[in-house]
mmCIF file of C-alpha atoms in Angstrom:
data_model
loop_
_atom_site.group_PDB
_atom_site.id
_atom_site.type_symbol
_atom_site.label_atom_id
_atom_site.label_comp_id
_atom_site.label_asym_id
_atom_site.label_seq_id
_atom_site.Cartn_x
_atom_site.Cartn_y
_atom_site.Cartn_z
ATOM 1 C CA MET T 6 35.696 37.657 32.225
ATOM 2 C CA ALA T 7 32.218 38.986 32.931
ATOM 3 C CA GLY T 8 31.116 40.054 29.504
ATOM 4 C CA LEU T 9 33.662 37.241 27.950
ATOM 5 C CA VAL T 10 32.279 36.188 24.770
ATOM 6 C CA ILE T 11 33.344 32.204 23.186
ATOM 7 C CA ASN T 12 31.922 31.037 19.807
ATOM 8 C CA ALA T 13 30.928 27.896 20.353
ATOM 9 C CA GLU T 14 31.158 26.477 17.308
ATOM 10 C CA ASP T 15 35.173 27.302 18.020
ATOM 11 C CA LEU T 16 35.552 25.849 20.777
ATOM 12 C CA ILE T 17 34.114 23.121 20.062
ATOM 13 C CA MET T 18 36.524 23.232 17.397
ATOM 14 C CA ALA T 19 39.194 23.352 19.256
ATOM 15 C CA LEU T 20 38.029 20.682 21.920
ATOM 16 C CA GLU T 21 37.725 17.991 18.960
ATOM 17 C CA GLY T 22 40.755 18.477 17.954
ATOM 18 C CA SER T 23 43.603 19.773 19.747
ATOM 19 C CA GLY T 24 47.025 17.736 19.192
ATOM 20 C CA PRO T 25 50.684 16.600 19.614
ATOM 21 C CA ASP T 26 51.336 19.643 15.897
ATOM 22 C CA LEU T 27 47.804 21.322 17.145
ATOM 23 C CA ARG T 28 47.262 23.330 20.039
ATOM 24 C CA HIS T 29 44.453 25.671 20.620
ATOM 25 C CA TYR T 30 43.976 28.833 23.462
ATOM 26 C CA LEU T 31 41.368 31.003 24.597
ATOM 27 C CA ASP T 32 42.500 34.118 25.430
ATOM 28 C CA LEU T 33 41.088 34.893 28.310
ATOM 29 C CA GLN T 34 40.007 39.454 27.351
ATOM 30 C CA THR T 35 38.866 39.231 24.123
ATOM 31 C CA GLY T 36 37.695 35.816 23.846
ATOM 32 C CA GLU T 37 38.796 35.217 21.015
ATOM 33 C CA ILE T 38 40.578 31.107 20.266
ATOM 34 C CA ASP T 39 43.125 30.740 18.306
ATOM 35 C CA TYR T 40 45.481 27.853 17.423
ATOM 36 C CA LEU T 41 49.637 27.038 17.270
ATOM 37 C CA LEU T 42 51.051 24.446 15.080
ATOM 38 C CA SER T 43 54.041 22.566 15.321
ATOM 39 C CA GLU T 44 56.637 26.437 16.139
ATOM 40 C CA ASP T 45 58.542 25.520 13.205
ATOM 41 C CA TYR T 46 55.050 26.995 10.956
ATOM 42 C CA GLY T 47 55.821 31.208 10.208
ATOM 43 C CA ASP T 48 55.003 34.796 11.525
ATOM 44 C CA MET T 49 51.323 34.193 12.539
ATOM 45 C CA GLU T 50 51.937 31.122 14.917
ATOM 46 C CA ASP T 51 55.169 32.737 17.006
ATOM 47 C CA ASP T 52 53.249 36.102 17.197
ATOM 48 C CA LEU T 53 51.200 33.951 19.254
ATOM 49 C CA LEU T 54 54.209 30.984 21.153
ATOM 50 C CA GLU T 55 54.437 35.235 22.059
ATOM 51 C CA LYS T 56 51.973 36.253 23.297
ATOM 52 C CA VAL T 57 50.849 33.299 25.621
ATOM 53 C CA GLU T 58 54.454 32.921 26.983
ATOM 54 C CA SER T 59 54.491 36.359 27.532
ATOM 55 C CA ASP T 60 51.301 36.692 29.547
ATOM 56 C CA PRO T 61 50.011 33.546 30.395
ATOM 57 C CA GLU T 62 47.189 34.228 32.796
ATOM 58 C CA ARG T 63 45.910 35.834 29.666
ATOM 59 C CA TYR T 64 45.526 32.398 27.713
ATOM 60 C CA VAL T 65 44.179 28.897 28.726
ATOM 61 C CA LEU T 66 45.221 26.025 26.598
ATOM 62 C CA ILE T 67 42.327 23.727 25.187
ATOM 63 C CA ASP T 68 42.811 19.775 25.989
ATOM 64 C CA ARG T 69 41.414 17.604 23.357
ATOM 65 C CA LEU T 70 38.812 15.611 24.758
ATOM 66 C CA PRO T 71 39.508 12.021 25.089
ATOM 67 C CA SER T 72 37.794 10.250 21.074
ATOM 68 C CA HIS T 73 36.434 8.021 24.011
ATOM 69 C CA VAL T 74 33.868 11.395 25.061
ATOM 70 C CA GLY T 75 32.300 11.578 21.684
ATOM 71 C CA TRP T 76 32.499 7.643 21.313
ATOM 72 C CA GLU T 77 29.628 8.261 24.675
ATOM 73 C CA VAL T 78 28.054 10.922 22.538
ATOM 74 C CA MET T 79 27.676 8.586 19.780
ATOM 75 C CA SER T 80 26.186 6.101 22.285
ATOM 76 C CA ASP T 81 23.801 8.099 23.727
ATOM 77 C CA PHE T 82 22.356 8.779 20.516
ATOM 78 C CA VAL T 83 21.509 5.037 20.185
ATOM 79 C CA GLU T 84 19.716 4.574 23.221
ATOM 80 C CA SER T 85 17.692 6.909 22.538
ATOM 81 C CA LEU T 86 16.452 5.493 19.484
ATOM 82 C CA ARG T 87 12.672 3.809 19.369
ATOM 83 C CA PRO T 88 14.230 -0.011 19.348
ATOM 84 C CA GLY T 89 14.985 -1.435 15.595
ATOM 85 C CA LYS T 90 16.521 -1.485 12.292
ATOM 86 C CA ILE T 91 18.382 1.561 12.795
ATOM 87 C CA ARG T 92 19.403 1.419 16.345
ATOM 88 C CA ASP T 93 20.005 -2.090 16.394
ATOM 89 C CA ARG T 94 23.004 -0.790 12.756
ATOM 90 C CA LEU T 95 23.527 1.746 14.835
ATOM 91 C CA ALA T 96 25.028 -0.206 17.863
ATOM 92 C CA ARG T 97 26.771 -2.588 15.878
ATOM 93 C CA ALA T 98 28.555 -0.030 14.229
ATOM 94 C CA ILE T 99 29.789 1.332 17.446
ATOM 95 C CA GLU T 100 31.247 -1.956 18.403
ATOM 96 C CA GLY T 101 34.530 -2.817 16.844
ATOM 97 C CA ARG T 102 37.118 -1.214 15.188
ATOM 98 C CA SER T 103 36.581 2.139 13.192
ATOM 99 C CA PRO T 104 33.095 2.810 14.933
ATOM 100 C CA PHE T 105 32.939 6.375 14.027
ATOM 101 C CA ARG T 106 33.806 6.316 10.635
ATOM 102 C CA ARG T 107 31.583 3.173 10.301
ATOM 103 C CA PHE T 108 28.653 4.792 11.604
ATOM 104 C CA LYS T 109 28.483 7.643 9.884
ATOM 105 C CA ASP T 110 28.054 4.401 7.078
ATOM 106 C CA VAL T 111 24.926 3.837 8.990
ATOM 107 C CA LEU T 112 23.421 7.188 8.807
ATOM 108 C CA PHE T 113 23.897 8.076 4.878
ATOM 109 C CA ASP T 114 21.574 5.731 4.636
ATOM 110 C CA TYR T 115 18.854 7.068 7.148
ATOM 111 C CA PRO T 116 18.502 11.195 6.683
ATOM 112 C CA ASP T 117 16.328 11.586 9.168
ATOM 113 C CA THR T 118 18.042 9.952 11.497
ATOM 114 C CA ARG T 119 20.707 11.382 10.307
ATOM 115 C CA ASP T 120 19.135 14.972 10.541
ATOM 116 C CA ALA T 121 18.143 13.997 14.327
ATOM 117 C CA TRP T 122 21.949 12.382 15.347
ATOM 118 C CA PHE T 123 22.986 16.442 13.457
ATOM 119 C CA ALA T 124 21.151 18.197 16.543
ATOM 120 C CA PHE T 125 21.720 15.022 19.049
ATOM 121 C CA GLU T 126 25.617 15.792 18.661
ATOM 122 C CA LYS T 127 25.085 19.957 17.952
ATOM 123 C CA LYS T 128 23.421 20.494 22.142
ATOM 124 C CA GLY T 129 25.652 17.676 23.623
ATOM 125 C CA TYR T 130 28.466 19.412 22.038
ATOM 126 C CA MET T 131 26.858 22.248 23.537
ATOM 127 C CA GLU T 132 26.983 20.472 26.677
ATOM 128 C CA LEU T 133 30.746 19.246 26.972
ATOM 129 C CA ALA T 134 31.481 23.564 26.162
ATOM 130 C CA ARG T 135 30.119 24.293 28.905
ATOM 131 C CA ASP T 136 31.045 22.245 31.285
ATOM 132 C CA TRP T 137 34.959 22.584 30.510
ATOM 133 C CA LEU T 138 34.197 25.970 30.694
ATOM 134 C CA LYS T 139 32.960 25.125 34.257
ATOM 135 C CA ARG T 140 36.101 23.214 35.029
ATOM 136 C CA GLU T 141 38.324 26.582 33.792
ATOM 137 C CA GLY T 142 36.506 28.143 36.210
ATOM 138 C CA ILE T 143 35.907 30.668 33.195
ATOM 139 C CA GLU T 144 32.649 32.734 33.088
ATOM 140 C CA ALA T 145 31.562 33.405 29.571
ATOM 141 C CA ASP T 146 28.250 33.903 26.765
ATOM 142 C CA LEU T 147 29.190 31.265 24.671
ATOM 143 C CA LYS T 148 27.731 32.023 20.746
ATOM 144 C CA PRO T 149 25.438 29.796 19.842
ATOM 145 C CA LEU T 150 26.254 27.482 16.864
ATOM 146 C CA ARG T 151 24.402 27.419 13.852
ATOM 147 C CA GLY T 152 19.981 27.255 14.859
ATOM 148 C CA GLY T 153 20.922 27.947 18.877
ATOM 149 C CA ASP T 154 20.487 29.511 21.507
ATOM 150 C CA THR T 155 23.278 31.325 23.186
ATOM 151 C CA GLN T 156 24.220 30.428 26.926
ATOM 152 C CA ARG T 157 25.662 32.054 29.981
ATOM 153 C CA GLU T 158 27.593 29.949 31.734
ATOM 154 C CA ASN T 159 28.123 31.011 35.863
ATOM 155 C CA ALA T 160 30.983 29.208 36.526
#
């Protein structure tokens, strides 16, 4: 699979978004990521389903990361902040019900910290994408996220 190039944003989106009605597949020949909705949604999905079933070695199902992984990225970010009001508010936000929504609500009040979060999140999810490639034994170049560098993966 040398020379395989995968769009990092597409891979991250697939790692964040696959579920019971939405499945993402990586095409090991092209590096493209396609998705299937419920089998009842139309010809495009039927075509992909046929491709996956006829050549299963070519396609890798991308399982969604458990929600606790995203929570851990938020928690790591909170821990990276200097002690103070912002850190305390974010720490409280990720405890209890609706931690993702509450975390984003707190960040809305602190634009500089929100910008730092986006950079931290991008780096964290790039690492998760690299880890996924390694676990799957896929050697590929990740096409960079906006503002990022291409990373060579040797899995």
